[in-house]
Amino acid sequence: MTMGLIGNRTKLAVDIGDYWEGSKQNQHIKVWLGGKDITSVDDVVYLPTFYHNLKNDIEKLKSHTHVIIDNNSSDEALFIQFEMTDAAQHRILSLDLTTMSARCYYVHSQNSSYIIFSYWDERHEPRSEVGKVFHVDIEKEEIVNTLQETLHNISTKWY
């Protein structure tokens, strides 16, 4: 039951693949951000958790709970600040704990909208990318649209 690619890999895309070993609760799903696979180590998601977290990200983005950020900070400094303060209102794409090999934060300012992310999983290849902060310019509406289309295209028949 392959669904295919939703979104644009150079910005944000979700590639919905087959069920894992016939399971209705586990499915191959790859998430692409800025042309990089942020599910590079393991792409099998537990659908109930993935669905719930996807829905929460959509609601968070629609509710405007993120804080407008002053653009004077570098991406690296901002990422460290978010990590140190557990900036849950900016955390995004934390869809499945065992699958996501990068931590991602949505940043909105008066002049821009983007996601910064960094690979945390030491098994990620190439290893030179682990710990490096990446930046993807993307409008909030594009994020919401991609996540909503994904939500509508994954199975909710888990049992």
Short mmCIF file of N, CA, C and O in Angstrom, two decimals, residues 45-139:
data_model
loop_
_atom_site.label_atom_id
_atom_site.label_comp_id
_atom_site.label_asym_id
_atom_site.label_seq_id
_atom_site.Cartn_x
_atom_site.Cartn_y
_atom_site.Cartn_z
N VAL A 45 7.53 3.87 11.20
CA VAL A 45 6.85 4.61 12.26
C VAL A 45 5.75 3.76 12.87
O VAL A 45 5.16 2.90 12.22
N TYR A 46 5.47 4.04 14.14
CA TYR A 46 4.31 3.46 14.83
C TYR A 46 3.16 4.42 14.55
O TYR A 46 3.16 5.56 15.01
N LEU A 47 2.21 4.00 13.73
CA LEU A 47 1.18 4.88 13.20
C LEU A 47 0.36 5.63 14.26
O LEU A 47 0.10 6.82 14.08
N PRO A 48 -0.09 5.00 15.34
CA PRO A 48 -0.86 5.77 16.33
C PRO A 48 -0.08 6.97 16.89
O PRO A 48 -0.63 8.07 17.01
N THR A 49 1.20 6.80 17.18
CA THR A 49 2.02 7.89 17.70
C THR A 49 2.27 8.93 16.61
O THR A 49 2.14 10.14 16.84
N PHE A 50 2.62 8.48 15.42
CA PHE A 50 2.90 9.37 14.30
C PHE A 50 1.67 10.23 14.00
O PHE A 50 1.76 11.45 13.84
N TYR A 51 0.49 9.60 13.93
CA TYR A 51 -0.76 10.30 13.64
C TYR A 51 -1.04 11.37 14.70
O TYR A 51 -1.33 12.53 14.37
N HIS A 52 -0.94 11.00 15.96
CA HIS A 52 -1.20 11.92 17.06
C HIS A 52 -0.24 13.11 17.03
O HIS A 52 -0.65 14.27 17.17
N ASN A 53 1.05 12.86 16.84
CA ASN A 53 2.05 13.93 16.82
C ASN A 53 1.92 14.82 15.59
O ASN A 53 2.13 16.03 15.67
N LEU A 54 1.54 14.23 14.47
CA LEU A 54 1.29 15.00 13.25
C LEU A 54 0.12 15.97 13.48
O LEU A 54 0.21 17.16 13.15
N LYS A 55 -0.93 15.45 14.07
CA LYS A 55 -2.10 16.28 14.38
C LYS A 55 -1.74 17.41 15.34
O LYS A 55 -2.17 18.55 15.16
N ASN A 56 -0.92 17.11 16.35
CA ASN A 56 -0.49 18.14 17.30
C ASN A 56 0.33 19.24 16.62
O ASN A 56 0.18 20.42 16.95
N ASP A 57 1.22 18.86 15.69
CA ASP A 57 2.01 19.87 14.97
C ASP A 57 1.11 20.80 14.16
O ASP A 57 1.32 22.01 14.14
N ILE A 58 0.12 20.25 13.51
CA ILE A 58 -0.82 21.06 12.72
C ILE A 58 -1.55 22.03 13.63
O ILE A 58 -1.64 23.23 13.35
N GLU A 59 -2.06 21.53 14.75
CA GLU A 59 -2.78 22.39 15.70
C GLU A 59 -1.87 23.47 16.27
O GLU A 59 -2.28 24.62 16.42
N LYS A 60 -0.63 23.11 16.59
CA LYS A 60 0.33 24.08 17.13
C LYS A 60 0.59 25.20 16.13
O LYS A 60 0.58 26.38 16.47
N LEU A 61 0.83 24.83 14.87
CA LEU A 61 1.10 25.84 13.85
C LEU A 61 -0.12 26.73 13.60
O LEU A 61 0.02 27.94 13.43
N LYS A 62 -1.29 26.16 13.60
CA LYS A 62 -2.51 26.94 13.37
C LYS A 62 -2.85 27.86 14.54
O LYS A 62 -3.48 28.89 14.36
N SER A 63 -2.42 27.48 15.75
CA SER A 63 -2.78 28.27 16.94
C SER A 63 -1.82 29.43 17.20
O SER A 63 -2.03 30.21 18.11
N HIS A 64 -0.75 29.52 16.42
CA HIS A 64 0.23 30.61 16.57
C HIS A 64 0.87 30.63 17.95
O HIS A 64 1.13 31.70 18.49
N THR A 65 1.16 29.47 18.54
CA THR A 65 1.78 29.43 19.86
C THR A 65 3.27 29.74 19.81
O THR A 65 3.87 30.03 20.83
N HIS A 66 3.86 29.69 18.61
CA HIS A 66 5.27 30.03 18.48
C HIS A 66 5.45 31.53 18.72
O HIS A 66 4.55 32.33 18.48
N VAL A 67 6.59 31.89 19.20
CA VAL A 67 6.91 33.28 19.50
C VAL A 67 7.65 33.88 18.31
O VAL A 67 8.49 33.22 17.70
N ILE A 68 7.34 35.11 17.99
CA ILE A 68 8.08 35.77 16.92
C ILE A 68 9.51 36.01 17.41
O ILE A 68 9.72 36.53 18.50
N ILE A 69 10.45 35.61 16.61
CA ILE A 69 11.87 35.63 16.98
C ILE A 69 12.56 36.81 16.32
O ILE A 69 12.33 37.11 15.15
N ASP A 70 13.45 37.45 17.06
CA ASP A 70 14.32 38.48 16.52
C ASP A 70 15.36 37.80 15.65
O ASP A 70 16.03 36.88 16.09
N ASN A 71 15.51 38.21 14.42
CA ASN A 71 16.39 37.54 13.46
C ASN A 71 17.88 37.81 13.64
O ASN A 71 18.67 37.43 12.81
N ASN A 72 18.29 38.46 14.70
CA ASN A 72 19.70 38.80 14.87
C ASN A 72 20.56 37.60 15.25
O ASN A 72 21.77 37.64 15.12
N SER A 73 19.96 36.53 15.76
CA SER A 73 20.73 35.36 16.17
C SER A 73 21.07 34.49 14.97
O SER A 73 20.29 34.38 14.03
N SER A 74 22.23 33.84 15.03
CA SER A 74 22.57 32.87 14.00
C SER A 74 21.69 31.63 14.18
O SER A 74 21.13 31.41 15.27
N ASP A 75 21.58 30.83 13.15
CA ASP A 75 20.80 29.59 13.25
C ASP A 75 21.35 28.70 14.35
O ASP A 75 20.59 28.09 15.11
N GLU A 76 22.67 28.61 14.44
CA GLU A 76 23.31 27.77 15.46
C GLU A 76 22.99 28.26 16.86
O GLU A 76 22.63 27.47 17.74
N ALA A 77 23.08 29.58 17.09
CA ALA A 77 22.78 30.15 18.41
C ALA A 77 21.31 29.96 18.76
O ALA A 77 20.98 29.62 19.91
N LEU A 78 20.45 30.14 17.79
CA LEU A 78 19.02 29.96 18.02
C LEU A 78 18.69 28.50 18.34
O LEU A 78 17.91 28.21 19.25
N PHE A 79 19.31 27.58 17.61
CA PHE A 79 19.09 26.16 17.85
C PHE A 79 19.52 25.79 19.27
O PHE A 79 18.79 25.11 19.99
N ILE A 80 20.68 26.26 19.68
CA ILE A 80 21.17 25.98 21.04
C ILE A 80 20.23 26.58 22.08
O ILE A 80 19.90 25.93 23.08
N GLN A 81 19.75 27.78 21.82
CA GLN A 81 18.80 28.42 22.75
C GLN A 81 17.54 27.57 22.88
O GLN A 81 17.05 27.34 23.98
N PHE A 82 17.00 27.10 21.76
CA PHE A 82 15.81 26.25 21.80
C PHE A 82 16.08 24.95 22.55
O PHE A 82 15.25 24.50 23.33
N GLU A 83 17.23 24.35 22.32
CA GLU A 83 17.58 23.10 23.00
C GLU A 83 17.72 23.31 24.51
O GLU A 83 17.29 22.47 25.29
N MET A 84 18.32 24.42 24.91
CA MET A 84 18.58 24.68 26.33
C MET A 84 17.31 25.06 27.08
O MET A 84 17.21 24.84 28.29
N THR A 85 16.33 25.64 26.38
CA THR A 85 15.11 26.11 27.05
C THR A 85 13.92 25.20 26.81
O THR A 85 12.82 25.51 27.23
N ASP A 86 14.13 24.08 26.13
CA ASP A 86 13.04 23.16 25.80
C ASP A 86 11.87 23.92 25.19
O ASP A 86 10.77 23.92 25.71
N ALA A 87 12.14 24.61 24.11
CA ALA A 87 11.17 25.48 23.44
C ALA A 87 10.11 24.67 22.70
O ALA A 87 10.09 24.60 21.47
N ALA A 88 9.23 24.07 23.46
CA ALA A 88 8.22 23.17 22.89
C ALA A 88 7.32 23.86 21.88
O ALA A 88 6.85 23.23 20.93
N GLN A 89 7.08 25.15 22.06
CA GLN A 89 6.21 25.86 21.12
C GLN A 89 6.84 25.99 19.74
O GLN A 89 6.15 26.22 18.76
N HIS A 90 8.16 25.82 19.64
CA HIS A 90 8.84 25.88 18.36
C HIS A 90 9.20 24.51 17.80
O HIS A 90 9.50 24.38 16.62
N ARG A 91 9.17 23.49 18.63
CA ARG A 91 9.53 22.13 18.21
C ARG A 91 8.51 21.62 17.20
O ARG A 91 7.31 21.74 17.40
N ILE A 92 9.01 21.06 16.13
CA ILE A 92 8.14 20.58 15.05
C ILE A 92 8.74 19.30 14.47
O ILE A 92 9.94 19.06 14.59
N LEU A 93 7.90 18.50 13.86
CA LEU A 93 8.32 17.26 13.19
C LEU A 93 8.96 16.26 14.14
O LEU A 93 9.81 15.48 13.75
N SER A 94 8.52 16.28 15.37
CA SER A 94 8.94 15.26 16.33
C SER A 94 7.86 14.19 16.29
O SER A 94 7.11 13.99 17.23
N LEU A 95 7.78 13.52 15.16
CA LEU A 95 6.62 12.69 14.85
C LEU A 95 6.68 11.28 15.40
O LEU A 95 5.66 10.67 15.64
N ASP A 96 7.87 10.75 15.58
CA ASP A 96 8.02 9.40 16.10
C ASP A 96 9.41 9.29 16.72
O ASP A 96 10.41 9.50 16.02
N LEU A 97 9.49 9.01 18.00
CA LEU A 97 10.76 9.07 18.72
C LEU A 97 11.82 8.14 18.16
O LEU A 97 13.00 8.47 18.17
N THR A 98 11.43 6.98 17.67
CA THR A 98 12.44 6.04 17.18
C THR A 98 12.86 6.33 15.74
O THR A 98 13.85 5.79 15.27
N THR A 99 12.11 7.17 15.04
CA THR A 99 12.36 7.36 13.62
C THR A 99 13.05 8.67 13.27
O THR A 99 13.87 8.70 12.37
N MET A 100 12.72 9.72 13.94
CA MET A 100 13.25 11.04 13.59
C MET A 100 14.70 11.16 14.04
O MET A 100 14.99 11.13 15.21
N SER A 101 15.62 11.29 13.09
CA SER A 101 17.03 11.40 13.45
C SER A 101 17.51 12.84 13.51
O SER A 101 18.70 13.09 13.63
N ALA A 102 16.58 13.78 13.47
CA ALA A 102 16.93 15.20 13.59
C ALA A 102 15.90 15.90 14.48
O ALA A 102 14.73 15.52 14.50
N ARG A 103 16.37 16.91 15.21
CA ARG A 103 15.46 17.77 15.98
C ARG A 103 15.21 19.02 15.15
O ARG A 103 16.15 19.61 14.60
N CYS A 104 13.95 19.43 15.07
CA CYS A 104 13.55 20.53 14.19
C CYS A 104 12.77 21.58 14.96
O CYS A 104 11.97 21.25 15.84
N TYR A 105 13.00 22.84 14.60
CA TYR A 105 12.29 23.96 15.22
C TYR A 105 11.79 24.91 14.15
O TYR A 105 12.52 25.27 13.22
N TYR A 106 10.53 25.33 14.31
CA TYR A 106 9.94 26.31 13.41
C TYR A 106 10.24 27.70 13.95
O TYR A 106 10.05 27.97 15.14
N VAL A 107 10.71 28.59 13.07
CA VAL A 107 11.05 29.96 13.45
C VAL A 107 10.25 30.91 12.58
O VAL A 107 10.20 30.77 11.36
N HIS A 108 9.64 31.88 13.23
CA HIS A 108 8.85 32.87 12.53
C HIS A 108 9.29 34.25 13.01
O HIS A 108 9.40 34.48 14.20
N SER A 109 9.57 35.11 12.08
CA SER A 109 9.91 36.49 12.43
C SER A 109 9.08 37.41 11.55
O SER A 109 8.31 36.94 10.71
N GLN A 110 9.27 38.69 11.71
CA GLN A 110 8.52 39.63 10.88
C GLN A 110 8.89 39.51 9.41
O GLN A 110 8.09 39.81 8.54
N ASN A 111 10.12 39.07 9.14
CA ASN A 111 10.60 39.03 7.76
C ASN A 111 10.74 37.64 7.16
O ASN A 111 10.99 37.52 5.97
N SER A 112 10.62 36.59 7.98
CA SER A 112 10.87 35.27 7.43
C SER A 112 10.17 34.16 8.21
O SER A 112 9.70 34.37 9.33
N SER A 113 10.13 33.02 7.57
CA SER A 113 9.54 31.82 8.15
C SER A 113 10.43 30.66 7.72
O SER A 113 10.71 30.50 6.53
N TYR A 114 10.93 29.88 8.68
CA TYR A 114 11.84 28.81 8.32
C TYR A 114 11.90 27.75 9.42
O TYR A 114 11.40 27.93 10.53
N ILE A 115 12.53 26.64 9.07
CA ILE A 115 12.78 25.56 10.03
C ILE A 115 14.29 25.39 10.12
O ILE A 115 14.99 25.38 9.10
N ILE A 116 14.78 25.29 11.36
CA ILE A 116 16.18 24.91 11.56
C ILE A 116 16.17 23.50 12.14
O ILE A 116 15.26 23.14 12.90
N PHE A 117 17.16 22.71 11.76
CA PHE A 117 17.22 21.34 12.27
C PHE A 117 18.65 20.86 12.35
O PHE A 117 19.55 21.38 11.69
N SER A 118 18.84 19.85 13.19
CA SER A 118 20.15 19.25 13.38
C SER A 118 19.99 17.77 13.64
O SER A 118 19.12 17.36 14.43
N TYR A 119 20.83 16.97 12.98
CA TYR A 119 20.82 15.53 13.23
C TYR A 119 21.43 15.26 14.61
O TYR A 119 22.49 15.78 14.93
N TRP A 120 20.76 14.43 15.39
CA TRP A 120 21.27 14.08 16.72
C TRP A 120 21.76 12.63 16.75
O TRP A 120 22.59 12.28 17.57
N ASP A 121 21.23 11.80 15.88
CA ASP A 121 21.53 10.37 15.90
C ASP A 121 22.90 10.10 15.29
O ASP A 121 23.12 10.37 14.10
N GLU A 122 23.82 9.57 16.07
CA GLU A 122 25.19 9.32 15.63
C GLU A 122 25.27 8.29 14.49
O GLU A 122 26.29 8.19 13.82
N ARG A 123 24.21 7.55 14.26
CA ARG A 123 24.21 6.56 13.18
C ARG A 123 23.91 7.19 11.81
O ARG A 123 24.04 6.56 10.78
N HIS A 124 23.49 8.46 11.83
CA HIS A 124 23.18 9.16 10.57
C HIS A 124 24.43 9.24 9.69
O HIS A 124 25.53 9.47 10.17
N GLU A 125 24.23 9.04 8.40
CA GLU A 125 25.32 9.18 7.42
C GLU A 125 24.96 10.29 6.46
O GLU A 125 23.80 10.38 6.04
N PRO A 126 25.88 11.15 6.06
CA PRO A 126 27.26 11.18 6.51
C PRO A 126 27.37 11.75 7.93
O PRO A 126 26.64 12.66 8.31
N ARG A 127 28.27 11.18 8.69
CA ARG A 127 28.45 11.59 10.09
C ARG A 127 28.87 13.04 10.23
O ARG A 127 28.65 13.65 11.26
N SER A 128 29.45 13.60 9.20
CA SER A 128 29.87 15.00 9.25
C SER A 128 28.67 15.94 9.41
O SER A 128 28.83 17.09 9.82
N GLU A 129 27.45 15.46 9.10
CA GLU A 129 26.25 16.29 9.26
C GLU A 129 25.70 16.27 10.68
O GLU A 129 24.92 17.15 11.04
N VAL A 130 26.09 15.31 11.49
CA VAL A 130 25.58 15.20 12.86
C VAL A 130 26.06 16.41 13.66
O VAL A 130 27.24 16.73 13.69
N GLY A 131 25.10 17.11 14.27
CA GLY A 131 25.41 18.29 15.08
C GLY A 131 25.42 19.59 14.30
O GLY A 131 25.37 20.66 14.89
N LYS A 132 25.47 19.52 12.98
CA LYS A 132 25.44 20.72 12.15
C LYS A 132 23.99 21.23 12.07
O LYS A 132 23.06 20.42 12.02
N VAL A 133 23.81 22.53 12.06
CA VAL A 133 22.45 23.12 11.99
C VAL A 133 22.15 23.50 10.55
O VAL A 133 22.94 24.20 9.90
N PHE A 134 21.01 23.04 10.05
CA PHE A 134 20.56 23.32 8.69
C PHE A 134 19.37 24.27 8.74
O PHE A 134 18.62 24.30 9.72
N HIS A 135 19.17 25.02 7.67
CA HIS A 135 18.14 26.05 7.58
C HIS A 135 17.32 25.82 6.31
O HIS A 135 17.89 25.66 5.23
N VAL A 136 15.99 25.82 6.44
CA VAL A 136 15.11 25.65 5.29
C VAL A 136 14.06 26.76 5.33
O VAL A 136 13.23 26.82 6.24
N ASP A 137 14.11 27.66 4.35
CA ASP A 137 13.08 28.69 4.23
C ASP A 137 11.79 28.04 3.76
O ASP A 137 11.77 27.37 2.73
N ILE A 138 10.73 28.23 4.54
CA ILE A 138 9.44 27.63 4.20
C ILE A 138 8.34 28.39 4.93
O ILE A 138 8.48 28.75 6.09
N GLU A 139 7.27 28.65 4.23
CA GLU A 139 6.13 29.36 4.82
C GLU A 139 5.31 28.40 5.68
O GLU A 139 5.21 27.20 5.38
#
